[in-house]
Short mmCIF file of C-alpha atoms and ligand atoms in Angstrom, two decimals:
data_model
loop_
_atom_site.label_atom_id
_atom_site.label_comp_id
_atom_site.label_asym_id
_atom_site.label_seq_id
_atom_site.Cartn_x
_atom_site.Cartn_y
_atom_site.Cartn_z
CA UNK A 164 -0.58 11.50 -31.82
CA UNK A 165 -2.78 14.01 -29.83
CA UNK A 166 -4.98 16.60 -32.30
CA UNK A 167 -5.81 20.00 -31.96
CA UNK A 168 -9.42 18.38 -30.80
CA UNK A 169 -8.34 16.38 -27.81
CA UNK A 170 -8.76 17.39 -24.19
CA UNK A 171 -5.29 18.37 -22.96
CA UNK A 172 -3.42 15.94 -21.62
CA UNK A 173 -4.06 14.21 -18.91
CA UNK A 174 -8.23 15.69 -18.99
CA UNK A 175 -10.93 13.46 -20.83
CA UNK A 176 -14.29 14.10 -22.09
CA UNK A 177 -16.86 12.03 -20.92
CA UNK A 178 -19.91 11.29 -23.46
CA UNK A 179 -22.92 9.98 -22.05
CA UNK A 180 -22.20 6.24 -21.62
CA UNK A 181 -19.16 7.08 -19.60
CA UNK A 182 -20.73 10.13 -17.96
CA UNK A 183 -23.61 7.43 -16.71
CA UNK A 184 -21.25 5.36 -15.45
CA UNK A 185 -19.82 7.82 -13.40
CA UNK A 186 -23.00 9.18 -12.16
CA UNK A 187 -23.80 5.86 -11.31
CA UNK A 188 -20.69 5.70 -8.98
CA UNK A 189 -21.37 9.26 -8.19
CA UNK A 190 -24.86 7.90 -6.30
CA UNK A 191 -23.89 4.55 -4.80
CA UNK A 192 -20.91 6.82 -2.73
CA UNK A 193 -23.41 9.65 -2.21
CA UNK A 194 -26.08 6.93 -0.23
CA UNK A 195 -23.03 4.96 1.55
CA UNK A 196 -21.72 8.49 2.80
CA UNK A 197 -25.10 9.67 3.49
CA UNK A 198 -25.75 6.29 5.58
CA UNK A 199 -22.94 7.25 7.87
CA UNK A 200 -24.65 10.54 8.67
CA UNK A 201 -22.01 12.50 6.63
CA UNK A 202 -23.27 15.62 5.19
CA UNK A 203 -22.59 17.08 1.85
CA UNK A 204 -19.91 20.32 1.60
CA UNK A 205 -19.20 21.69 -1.96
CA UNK A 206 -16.60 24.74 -2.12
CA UNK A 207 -15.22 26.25 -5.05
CA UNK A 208 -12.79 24.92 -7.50
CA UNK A 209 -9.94 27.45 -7.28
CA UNK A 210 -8.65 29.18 -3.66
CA UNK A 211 -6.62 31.81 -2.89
CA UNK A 212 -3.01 30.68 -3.58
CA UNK A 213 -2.15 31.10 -0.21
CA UNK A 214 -4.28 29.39 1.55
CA UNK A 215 -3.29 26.29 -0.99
CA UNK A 216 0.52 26.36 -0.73
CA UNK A 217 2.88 25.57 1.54
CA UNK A 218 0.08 22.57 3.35
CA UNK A 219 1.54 19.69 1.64
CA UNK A 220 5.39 19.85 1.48
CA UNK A 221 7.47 21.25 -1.56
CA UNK A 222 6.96 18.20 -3.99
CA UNK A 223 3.22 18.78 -3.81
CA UNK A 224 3.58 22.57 -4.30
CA UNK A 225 4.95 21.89 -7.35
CA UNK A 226 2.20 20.52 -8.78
CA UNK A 227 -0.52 23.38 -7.83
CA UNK A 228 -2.32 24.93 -11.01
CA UNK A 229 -1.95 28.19 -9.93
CA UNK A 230 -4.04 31.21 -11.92
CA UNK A 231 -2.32 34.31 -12.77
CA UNK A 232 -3.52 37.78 -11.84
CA UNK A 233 -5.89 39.58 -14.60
CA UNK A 234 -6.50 42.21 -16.37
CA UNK A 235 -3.91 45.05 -15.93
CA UNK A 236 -2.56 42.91 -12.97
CA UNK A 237 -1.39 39.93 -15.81
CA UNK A 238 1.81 41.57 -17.10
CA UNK A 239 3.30 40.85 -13.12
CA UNK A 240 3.25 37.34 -13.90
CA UNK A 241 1.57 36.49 -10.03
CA UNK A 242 -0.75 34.28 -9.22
CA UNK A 243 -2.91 35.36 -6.55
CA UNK A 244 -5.39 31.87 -7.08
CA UNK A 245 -4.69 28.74 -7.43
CA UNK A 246 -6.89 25.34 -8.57
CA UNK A 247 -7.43 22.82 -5.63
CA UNK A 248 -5.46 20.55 -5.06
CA UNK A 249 -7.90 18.12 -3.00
CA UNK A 250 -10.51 18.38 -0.85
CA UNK A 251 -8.88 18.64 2.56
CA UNK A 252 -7.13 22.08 2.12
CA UNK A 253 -10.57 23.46 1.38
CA UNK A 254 -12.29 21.85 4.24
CA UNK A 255 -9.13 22.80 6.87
CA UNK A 256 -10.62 26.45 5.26
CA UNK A 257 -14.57 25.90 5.67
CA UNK A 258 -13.50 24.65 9.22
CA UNK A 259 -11.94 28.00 10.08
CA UNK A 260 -14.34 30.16 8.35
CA UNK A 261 -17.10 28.37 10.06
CA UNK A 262 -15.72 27.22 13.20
CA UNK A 263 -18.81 27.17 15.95
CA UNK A 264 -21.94 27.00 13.52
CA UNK A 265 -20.96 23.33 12.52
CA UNK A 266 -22.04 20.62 14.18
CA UNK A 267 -19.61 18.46 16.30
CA UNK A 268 -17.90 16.22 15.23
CA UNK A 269 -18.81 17.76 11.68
CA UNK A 270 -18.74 14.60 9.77
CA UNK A 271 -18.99 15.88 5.17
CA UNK A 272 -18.01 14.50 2.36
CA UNK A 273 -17.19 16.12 -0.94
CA UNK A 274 -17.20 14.77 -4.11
CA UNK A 275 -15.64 17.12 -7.43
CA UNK A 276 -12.49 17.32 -9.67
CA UNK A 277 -9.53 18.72 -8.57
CA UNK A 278 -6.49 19.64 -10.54
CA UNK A 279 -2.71 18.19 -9.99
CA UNK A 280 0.62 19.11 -12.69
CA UNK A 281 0.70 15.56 -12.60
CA UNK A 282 2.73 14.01 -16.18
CA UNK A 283 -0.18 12.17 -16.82
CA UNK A 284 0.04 8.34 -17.48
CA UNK A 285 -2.14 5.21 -16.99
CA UNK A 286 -5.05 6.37 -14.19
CA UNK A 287 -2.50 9.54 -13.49
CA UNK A 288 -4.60 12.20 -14.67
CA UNK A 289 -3.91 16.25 -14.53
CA UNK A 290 -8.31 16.51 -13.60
CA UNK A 291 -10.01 13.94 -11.37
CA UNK A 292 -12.59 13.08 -9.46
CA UNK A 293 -12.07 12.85 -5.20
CA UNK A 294 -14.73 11.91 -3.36
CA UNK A 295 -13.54 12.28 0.29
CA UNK A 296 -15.07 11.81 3.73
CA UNK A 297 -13.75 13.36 6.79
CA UNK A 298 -14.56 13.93 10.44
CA UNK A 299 -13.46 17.34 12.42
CA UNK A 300 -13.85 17.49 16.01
CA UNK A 301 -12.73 13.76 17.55
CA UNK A 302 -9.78 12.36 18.82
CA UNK A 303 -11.02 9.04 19.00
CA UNK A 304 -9.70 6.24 17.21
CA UNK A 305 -13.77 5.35 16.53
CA UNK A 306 -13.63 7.94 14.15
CA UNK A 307 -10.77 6.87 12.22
CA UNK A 308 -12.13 3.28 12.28
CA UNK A 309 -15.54 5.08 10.97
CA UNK A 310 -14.04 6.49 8.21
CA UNK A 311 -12.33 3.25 7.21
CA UNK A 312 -15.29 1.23 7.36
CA UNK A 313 -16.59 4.17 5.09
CA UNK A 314 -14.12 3.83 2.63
CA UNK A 315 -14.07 -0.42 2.87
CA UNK A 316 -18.17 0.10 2.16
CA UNK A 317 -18.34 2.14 -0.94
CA UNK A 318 -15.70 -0.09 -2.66
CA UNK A 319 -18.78 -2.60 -1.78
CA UNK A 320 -20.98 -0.27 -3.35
CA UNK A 321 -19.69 -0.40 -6.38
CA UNK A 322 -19.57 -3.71 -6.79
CA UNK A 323 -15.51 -3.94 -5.68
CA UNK A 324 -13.93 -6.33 -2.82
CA UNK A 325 -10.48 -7.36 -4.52
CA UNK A 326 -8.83 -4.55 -2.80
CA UNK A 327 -6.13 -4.08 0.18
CA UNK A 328 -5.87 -1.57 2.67
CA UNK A 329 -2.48 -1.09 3.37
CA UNK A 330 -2.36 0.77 7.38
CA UNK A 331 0.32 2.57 8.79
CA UNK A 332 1.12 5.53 11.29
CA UNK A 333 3.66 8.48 11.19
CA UNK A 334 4.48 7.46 14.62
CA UNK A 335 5.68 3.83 13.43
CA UNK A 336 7.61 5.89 10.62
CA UNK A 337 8.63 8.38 13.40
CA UNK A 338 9.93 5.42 15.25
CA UNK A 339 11.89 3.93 12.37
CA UNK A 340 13.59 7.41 12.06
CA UNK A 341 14.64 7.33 15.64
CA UNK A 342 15.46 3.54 15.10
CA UNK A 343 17.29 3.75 12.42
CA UNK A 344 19.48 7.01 13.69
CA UNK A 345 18.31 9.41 10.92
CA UNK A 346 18.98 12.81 11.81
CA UNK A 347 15.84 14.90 12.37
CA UNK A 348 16.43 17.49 9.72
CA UNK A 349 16.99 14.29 7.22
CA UNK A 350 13.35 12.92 8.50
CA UNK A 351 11.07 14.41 6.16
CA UNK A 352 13.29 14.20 3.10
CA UNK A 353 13.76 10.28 4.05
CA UNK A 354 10.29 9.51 4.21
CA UNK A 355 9.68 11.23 1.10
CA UNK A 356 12.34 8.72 -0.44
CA UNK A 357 10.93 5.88 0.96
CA UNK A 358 7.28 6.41 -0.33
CA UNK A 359 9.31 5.05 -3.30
CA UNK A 360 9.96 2.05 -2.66
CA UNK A 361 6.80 0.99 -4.53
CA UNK A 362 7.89 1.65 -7.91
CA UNK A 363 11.65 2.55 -7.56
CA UNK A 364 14.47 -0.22 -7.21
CA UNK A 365 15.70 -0.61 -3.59
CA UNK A 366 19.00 0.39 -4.84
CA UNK A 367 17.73 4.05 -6.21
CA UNK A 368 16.37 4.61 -3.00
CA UNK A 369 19.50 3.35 -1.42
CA UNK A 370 21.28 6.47 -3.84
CA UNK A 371 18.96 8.78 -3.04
CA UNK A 372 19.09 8.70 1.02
CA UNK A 373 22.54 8.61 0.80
CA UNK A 374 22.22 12.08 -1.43
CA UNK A 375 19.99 13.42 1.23
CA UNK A 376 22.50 12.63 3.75
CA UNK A 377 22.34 9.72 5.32
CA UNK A 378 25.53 7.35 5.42
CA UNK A 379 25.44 4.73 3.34
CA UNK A 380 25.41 1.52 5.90
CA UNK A 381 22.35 3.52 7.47
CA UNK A 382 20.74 3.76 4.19
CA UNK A 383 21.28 0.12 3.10
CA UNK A 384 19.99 -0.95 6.60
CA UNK A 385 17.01 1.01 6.77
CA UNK A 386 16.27 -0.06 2.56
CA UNK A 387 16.68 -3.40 3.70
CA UNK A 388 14.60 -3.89 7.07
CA UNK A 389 11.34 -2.10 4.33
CA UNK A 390 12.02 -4.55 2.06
CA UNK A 391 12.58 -7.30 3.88
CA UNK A 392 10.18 -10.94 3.06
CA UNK A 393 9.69 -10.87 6.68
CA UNK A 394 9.55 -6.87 7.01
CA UNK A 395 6.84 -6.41 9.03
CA UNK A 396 8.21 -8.67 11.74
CA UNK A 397 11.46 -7.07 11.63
CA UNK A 398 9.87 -3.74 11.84
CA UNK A 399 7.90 -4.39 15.17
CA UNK A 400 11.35 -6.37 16.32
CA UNK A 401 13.14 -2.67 15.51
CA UNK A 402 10.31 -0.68 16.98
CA UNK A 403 10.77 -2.35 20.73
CA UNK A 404 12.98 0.36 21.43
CA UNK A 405 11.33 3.28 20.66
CA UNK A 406 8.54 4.66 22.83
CA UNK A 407 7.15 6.48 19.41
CA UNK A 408 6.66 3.52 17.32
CA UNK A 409 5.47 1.35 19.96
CA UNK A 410 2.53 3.89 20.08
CA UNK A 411 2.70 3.90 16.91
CA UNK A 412 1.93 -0.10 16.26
CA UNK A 413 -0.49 0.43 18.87
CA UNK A 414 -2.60 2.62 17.25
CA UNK A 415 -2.12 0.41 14.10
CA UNK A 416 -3.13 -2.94 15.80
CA UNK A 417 -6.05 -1.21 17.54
CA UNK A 418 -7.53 0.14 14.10
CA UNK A 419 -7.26 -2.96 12.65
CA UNK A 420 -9.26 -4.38 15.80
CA UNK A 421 -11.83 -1.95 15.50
CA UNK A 422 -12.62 -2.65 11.65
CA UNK A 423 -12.58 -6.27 12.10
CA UNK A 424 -16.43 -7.10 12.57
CA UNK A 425 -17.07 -4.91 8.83
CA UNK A 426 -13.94 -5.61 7.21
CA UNK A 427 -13.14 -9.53 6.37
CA UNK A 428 -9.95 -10.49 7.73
CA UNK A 429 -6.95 -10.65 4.86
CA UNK A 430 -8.31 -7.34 3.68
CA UNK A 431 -6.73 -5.06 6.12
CA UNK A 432 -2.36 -5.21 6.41
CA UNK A 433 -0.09 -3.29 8.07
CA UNK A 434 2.71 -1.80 6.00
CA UNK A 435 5.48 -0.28 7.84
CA UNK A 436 6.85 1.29 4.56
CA UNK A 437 3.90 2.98 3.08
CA UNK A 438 4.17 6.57 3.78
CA UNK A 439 1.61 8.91 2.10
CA UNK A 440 3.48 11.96 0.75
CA UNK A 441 1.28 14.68 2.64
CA UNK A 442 3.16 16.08 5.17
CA UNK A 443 0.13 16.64 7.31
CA UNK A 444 -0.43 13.50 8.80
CA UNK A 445 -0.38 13.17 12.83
CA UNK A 446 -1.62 9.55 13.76
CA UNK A 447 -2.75 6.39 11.33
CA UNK A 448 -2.16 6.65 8.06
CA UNK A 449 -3.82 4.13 5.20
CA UNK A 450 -4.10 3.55 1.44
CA UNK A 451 -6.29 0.98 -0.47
CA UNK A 452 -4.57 -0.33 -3.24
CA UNK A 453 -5.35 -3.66 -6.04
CA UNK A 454 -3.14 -5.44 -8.03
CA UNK A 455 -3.36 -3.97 -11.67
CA UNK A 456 -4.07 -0.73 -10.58
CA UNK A 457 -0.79 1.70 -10.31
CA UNK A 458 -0.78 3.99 -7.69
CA UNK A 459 -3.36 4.09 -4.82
CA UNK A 460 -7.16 3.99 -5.25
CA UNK A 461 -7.53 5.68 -2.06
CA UNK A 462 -5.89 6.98 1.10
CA UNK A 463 -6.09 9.26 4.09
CA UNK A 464 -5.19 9.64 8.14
CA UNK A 465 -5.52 11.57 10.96
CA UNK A 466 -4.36 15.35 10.32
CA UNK A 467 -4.66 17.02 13.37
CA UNK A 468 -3.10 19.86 13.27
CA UNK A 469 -3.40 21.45 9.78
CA UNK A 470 -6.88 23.06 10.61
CA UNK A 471 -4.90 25.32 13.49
CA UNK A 472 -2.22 25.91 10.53
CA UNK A 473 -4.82 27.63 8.30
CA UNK A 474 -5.78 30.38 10.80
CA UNK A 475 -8.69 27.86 12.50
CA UNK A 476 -9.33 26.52 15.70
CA UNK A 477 -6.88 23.43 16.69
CA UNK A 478 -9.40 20.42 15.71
CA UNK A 479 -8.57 17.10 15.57
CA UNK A 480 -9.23 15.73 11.94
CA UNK A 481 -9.45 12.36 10.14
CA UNK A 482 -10.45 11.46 6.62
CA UNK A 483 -10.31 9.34 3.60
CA UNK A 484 -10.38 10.25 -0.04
CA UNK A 485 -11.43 7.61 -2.97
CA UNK A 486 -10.18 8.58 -6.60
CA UNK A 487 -13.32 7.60 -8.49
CA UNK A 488 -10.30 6.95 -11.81
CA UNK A 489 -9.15 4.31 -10.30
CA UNK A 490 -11.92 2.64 -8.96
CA UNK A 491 -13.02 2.39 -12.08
CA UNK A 492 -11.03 1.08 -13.77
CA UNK A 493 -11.25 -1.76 -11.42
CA UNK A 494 -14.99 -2.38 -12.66
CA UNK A 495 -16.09 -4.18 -15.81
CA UNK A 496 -16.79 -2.03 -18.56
CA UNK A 497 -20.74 -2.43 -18.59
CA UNK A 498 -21.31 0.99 -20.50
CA UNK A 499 -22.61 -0.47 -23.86
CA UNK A 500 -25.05 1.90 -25.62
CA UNK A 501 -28.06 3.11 -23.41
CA UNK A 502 -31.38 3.94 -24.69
CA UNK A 503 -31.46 8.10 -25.65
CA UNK A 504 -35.50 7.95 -25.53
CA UNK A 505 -38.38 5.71 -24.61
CA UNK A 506 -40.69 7.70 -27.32
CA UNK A 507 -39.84 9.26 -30.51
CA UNK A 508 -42.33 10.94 -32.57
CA UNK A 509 -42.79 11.39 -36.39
CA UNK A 510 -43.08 14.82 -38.13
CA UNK A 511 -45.09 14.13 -41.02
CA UNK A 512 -45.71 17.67 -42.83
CA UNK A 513 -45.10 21.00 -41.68
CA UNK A 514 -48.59 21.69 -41.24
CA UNK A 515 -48.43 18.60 -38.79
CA UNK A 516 -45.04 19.07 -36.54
CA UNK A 517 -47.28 22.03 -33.81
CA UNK A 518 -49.80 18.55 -33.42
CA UNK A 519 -46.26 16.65 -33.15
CA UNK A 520 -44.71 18.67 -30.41
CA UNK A 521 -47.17 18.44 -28.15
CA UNK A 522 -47.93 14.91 -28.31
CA UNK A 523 -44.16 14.56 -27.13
CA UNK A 524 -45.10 16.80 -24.58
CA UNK A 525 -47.93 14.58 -23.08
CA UNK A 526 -45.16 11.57 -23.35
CA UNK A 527 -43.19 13.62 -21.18
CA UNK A 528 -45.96 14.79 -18.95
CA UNK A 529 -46.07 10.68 -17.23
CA UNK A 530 -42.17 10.78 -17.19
CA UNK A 531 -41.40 9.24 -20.33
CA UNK A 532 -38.36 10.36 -22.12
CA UNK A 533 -39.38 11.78 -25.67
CA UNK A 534 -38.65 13.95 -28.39
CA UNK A 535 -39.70 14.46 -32.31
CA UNK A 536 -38.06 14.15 -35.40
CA UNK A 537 -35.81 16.73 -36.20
CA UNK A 538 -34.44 15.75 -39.71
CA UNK A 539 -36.29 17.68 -41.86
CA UNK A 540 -39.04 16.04 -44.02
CA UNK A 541 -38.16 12.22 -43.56
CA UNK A 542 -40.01 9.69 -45.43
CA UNK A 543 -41.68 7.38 -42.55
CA UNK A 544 -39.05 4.56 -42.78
CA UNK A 545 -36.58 6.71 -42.45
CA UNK A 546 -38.42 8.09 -39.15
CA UNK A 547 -38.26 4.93 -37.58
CA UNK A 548 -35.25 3.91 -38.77
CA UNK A 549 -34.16 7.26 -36.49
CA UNK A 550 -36.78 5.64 -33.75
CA UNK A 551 -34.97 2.72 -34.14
CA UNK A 552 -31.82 4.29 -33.41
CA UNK A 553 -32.54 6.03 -30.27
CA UNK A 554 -33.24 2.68 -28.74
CA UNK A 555 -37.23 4.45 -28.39
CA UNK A 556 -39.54 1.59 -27.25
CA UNK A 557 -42.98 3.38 -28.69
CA UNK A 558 -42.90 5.51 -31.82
CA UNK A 559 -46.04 7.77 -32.80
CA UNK A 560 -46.99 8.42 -35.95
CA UNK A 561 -49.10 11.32 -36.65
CA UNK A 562 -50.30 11.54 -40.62
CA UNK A 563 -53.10 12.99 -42.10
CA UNK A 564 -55.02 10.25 -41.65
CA UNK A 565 -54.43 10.48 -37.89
CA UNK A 566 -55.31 13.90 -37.62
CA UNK A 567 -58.73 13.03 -39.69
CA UNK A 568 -59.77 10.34 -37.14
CA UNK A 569 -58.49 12.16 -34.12
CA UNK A 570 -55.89 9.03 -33.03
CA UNK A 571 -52.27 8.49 -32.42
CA UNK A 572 -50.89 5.37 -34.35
CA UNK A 573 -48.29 3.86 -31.79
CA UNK A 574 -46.03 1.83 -32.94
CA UNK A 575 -44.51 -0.98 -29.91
CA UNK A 576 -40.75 -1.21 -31.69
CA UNK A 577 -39.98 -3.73 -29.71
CA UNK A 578 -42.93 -6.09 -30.19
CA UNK A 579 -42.92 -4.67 -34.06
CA UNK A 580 -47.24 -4.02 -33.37
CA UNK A 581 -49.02 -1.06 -33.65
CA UNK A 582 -52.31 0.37 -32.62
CA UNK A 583 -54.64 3.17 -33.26
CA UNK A 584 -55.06 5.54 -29.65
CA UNK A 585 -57.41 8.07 -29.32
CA UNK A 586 -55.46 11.31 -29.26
CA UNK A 587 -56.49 12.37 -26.00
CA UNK A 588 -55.92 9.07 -24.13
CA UNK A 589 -52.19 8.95 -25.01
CA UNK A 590 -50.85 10.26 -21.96
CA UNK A 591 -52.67 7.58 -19.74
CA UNK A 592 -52.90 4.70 -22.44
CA UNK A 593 -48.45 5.53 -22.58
CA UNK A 594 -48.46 5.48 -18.59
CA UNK A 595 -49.94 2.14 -18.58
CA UNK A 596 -47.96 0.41 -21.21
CA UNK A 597 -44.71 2.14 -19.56
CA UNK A 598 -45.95 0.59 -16.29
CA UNK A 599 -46.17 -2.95 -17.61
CA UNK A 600 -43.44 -2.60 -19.11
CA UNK A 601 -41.34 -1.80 -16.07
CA UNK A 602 -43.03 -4.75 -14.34
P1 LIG L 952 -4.04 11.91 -2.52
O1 LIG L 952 -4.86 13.15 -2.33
O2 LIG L 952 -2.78 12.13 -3.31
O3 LIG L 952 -3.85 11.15 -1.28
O4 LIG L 952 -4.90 10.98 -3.47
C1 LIG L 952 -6.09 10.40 -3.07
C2 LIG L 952 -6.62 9.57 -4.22
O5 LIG L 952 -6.83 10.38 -5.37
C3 LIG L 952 -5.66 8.49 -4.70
O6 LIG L 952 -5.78 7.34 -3.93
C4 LIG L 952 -6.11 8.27 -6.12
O7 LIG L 952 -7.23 7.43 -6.20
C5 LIG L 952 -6.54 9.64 -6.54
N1 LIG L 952 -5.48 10.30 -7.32
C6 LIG L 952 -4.40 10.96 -6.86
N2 LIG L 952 -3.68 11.46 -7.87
C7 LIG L 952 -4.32 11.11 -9.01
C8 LIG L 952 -4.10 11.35 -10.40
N3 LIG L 952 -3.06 12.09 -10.82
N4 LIG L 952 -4.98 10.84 -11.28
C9 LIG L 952 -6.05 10.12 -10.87
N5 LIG L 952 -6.32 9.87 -9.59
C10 LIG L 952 -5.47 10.37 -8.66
#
């Protein structure tokens, strides 16, 4: 049962052995983007509400945190801001503010939490963490292959390769409308349906087309070619005669060609019924998934048009977005209990703690991480006992009988020695010791 003290539901604290592992993750994405000649772009966590809405499709707008007016403005019950969604939105925004002054293509990644309605379950969270890559200003299918071979080399990064990425294009689902003789207003809503077909039973779907329209023969055909054992076959069979999903395949069969010399063979499928629920997509459409992971651990496409939607100028757009959740839940859980400090310090007296402090301080002054006692007047075992604790490598100990010869006992915890230092040759005698250490 949830407390009064947990996060709400569907957010998590992160104490510092998670928190490392993240940052950790955080890094190896940050140098893989960065290798690519991506450039960093933070914006801010909430947008106008306006600018948010109405990009991704109705089922999506429905899960928007949106932020009500303040002050004398509450009592209307609007929301004039909202909390972002992902990262695209904001960059379709930074595009049009910007336009001319970036570069072309302007190639950034983002990495920050964004906020979804979501009911949270197992890696569904309500906060997360997107780390996204995207590239404004090409048409070519180089730059979609770029941002896969992106995506396929952080999972590397952090340490992953028992992943799939699943490819696709809206044309090939364009086609299969046309194939399959569903009525253009029905389009949308069908594709919607089938994004289901993942986790809902074929004959759910089957109910739910039929609700949206279609007849039922249609519905059980187009159910059955998806999830066909041979689907994929039967799909390019189907596609033959439609002009829209033979580009479609196309662009498909060429991405896949253009990956091949980074991404191992096996690792990249085409899946005729995975849809993406954004209704922004123009071209190629992918996801990365693994087995024991629900849900996708990443996904993008081309979006070419939803940058001219927002006001901007009409730039072609491509990008990928990796939710750092899932990934890691994919890695081993290596976050056992770090070190806190590499040198703790005794307080022995009052009259002693100034002299205490600042040999901290020259710990600190050669990088070392260190702090003093701060539990009152401990007896000395208990003082290491607390050195002990912090996983501290060196503890000082600073007595009267220290002060009276002008040294610094320091005690190795981890070889249990200890020797007497000349007070004013810590910082370099600590340096050196660190150094061997290290070695
Ligand atoms: P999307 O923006 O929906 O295409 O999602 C991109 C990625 O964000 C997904 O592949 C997931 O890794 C991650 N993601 C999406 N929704 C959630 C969620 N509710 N909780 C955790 N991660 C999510």
């Amino acid at each position: 049962m949830p407390t009064q003290f947990d996060p709400p539901s569907g957010t998590r604290d992160f104490l510092a052995a998670e928190y490392g592992r993240r940052e950790r993750a955080f890094a190896a994405l940050r140098s893989v983007f960065a290798s690519y000649g991506f450039e960093p772009l933070q914006t801010p966590a909430f947008e106008r509400v306006d600018v948010l809405l109405g990009k991704y499709g109705d089922e999506a707008d429905k899960l928007v945190f949106k932020i009500l007016r303040r002050g004398e403005h509450e009592a209307s019950g609007e929301a004039d801001l909202a909390l972002r969604y992902d990262m695209t939105v904001p960059l379709a925004r930074v595009a049009a503010a910007y336009g001319s002054q970036l570069p072309t293509p302007y190639k950034r990644y983002a990495m920050g939490p964004v906020w979804r309605a979501d009911r949270p379950g197992r890696g569904r969270y309500r906060e997360f963490t997107q780390c996204d890559i995207d590239i404004l200003g090409s048409t070519s299918p180089l730059a979609d292959a770029e941002v896969l071979c992106v995506h396929h080399d952080a999972m590397a990064a952090l340490g992953l390769t028992d992943f799939v990425m699943r490819m696709n294009s809206r044309h090939v689902l364009a086609g299969l409308l046309e194939v399959f003789a569903v009525p253009a207003d029905l389009g949308p809503g069908v594709l919607t349906s089938l994004d289901k077909l993942d986790r809902t039973a074929s004959a759910d779907v089957i109910g739910e087309l039929v609700g949206r329209g279609m007849t039922s023969d249609a519905a059980t055909d187009l159910v059955g070619a998806m999830t066909a054992d041979d689907a994929t076959d039967l799909i390019r069979k189907a596609l033959q005669s439609s002009e829209t999903g033979q580009a479609g395949l196309e662009e498909v069969d060429r991405l896949v060609a253009l990956v091949g010399a980074q991404v191992p063979a096996g690792r990249v499928v085409f899946e005729p019924r995975m849809v993406r629920g954004l209704s922004y997509y123009t071209g190629p459409i992918w996801e990365l998934t693994a087995a024991g992971v629900a849900g996708s651990l990443g996904g993008g496409g081309r979006y070419d048009h939803l940058i001219a939607q927002l006001g901007g100028p009409d730039v072609p757009a491509t990008g990928s977005s990796l939710g750092v959740e899932r990934v890691l839940m994919l890695q081993p859980d290596d976050s056992g209990q770090a070190a806190r400090l590499d040198v703790a310090v005794t307080v022995l007296g009052e009259a002693l703690a100034k002299h205490s402090f600042a040999l901290a301080a020259q710990a600190r002054s050669v990088g070392l991480r260190a702090s003093v006692y701060l539990g009152g007047s401990g007896k000395l075992g208990k003082q290491l006992r607390w050195a002990a604790d912090q996983g501290a490598r060196w503890c000082l100990i600073y007595g009267a009988a220290e002060q009276d010869a002008g040294t610094v006992t320091v005690r190795d915890l981890a070889a249990a020695e200890q020797e007497a230092v000349a007070a004013a040759e810590l910082a370099s005698y600590l340096a050196s010791k660190a150094a061997a250490a290290d070695a």
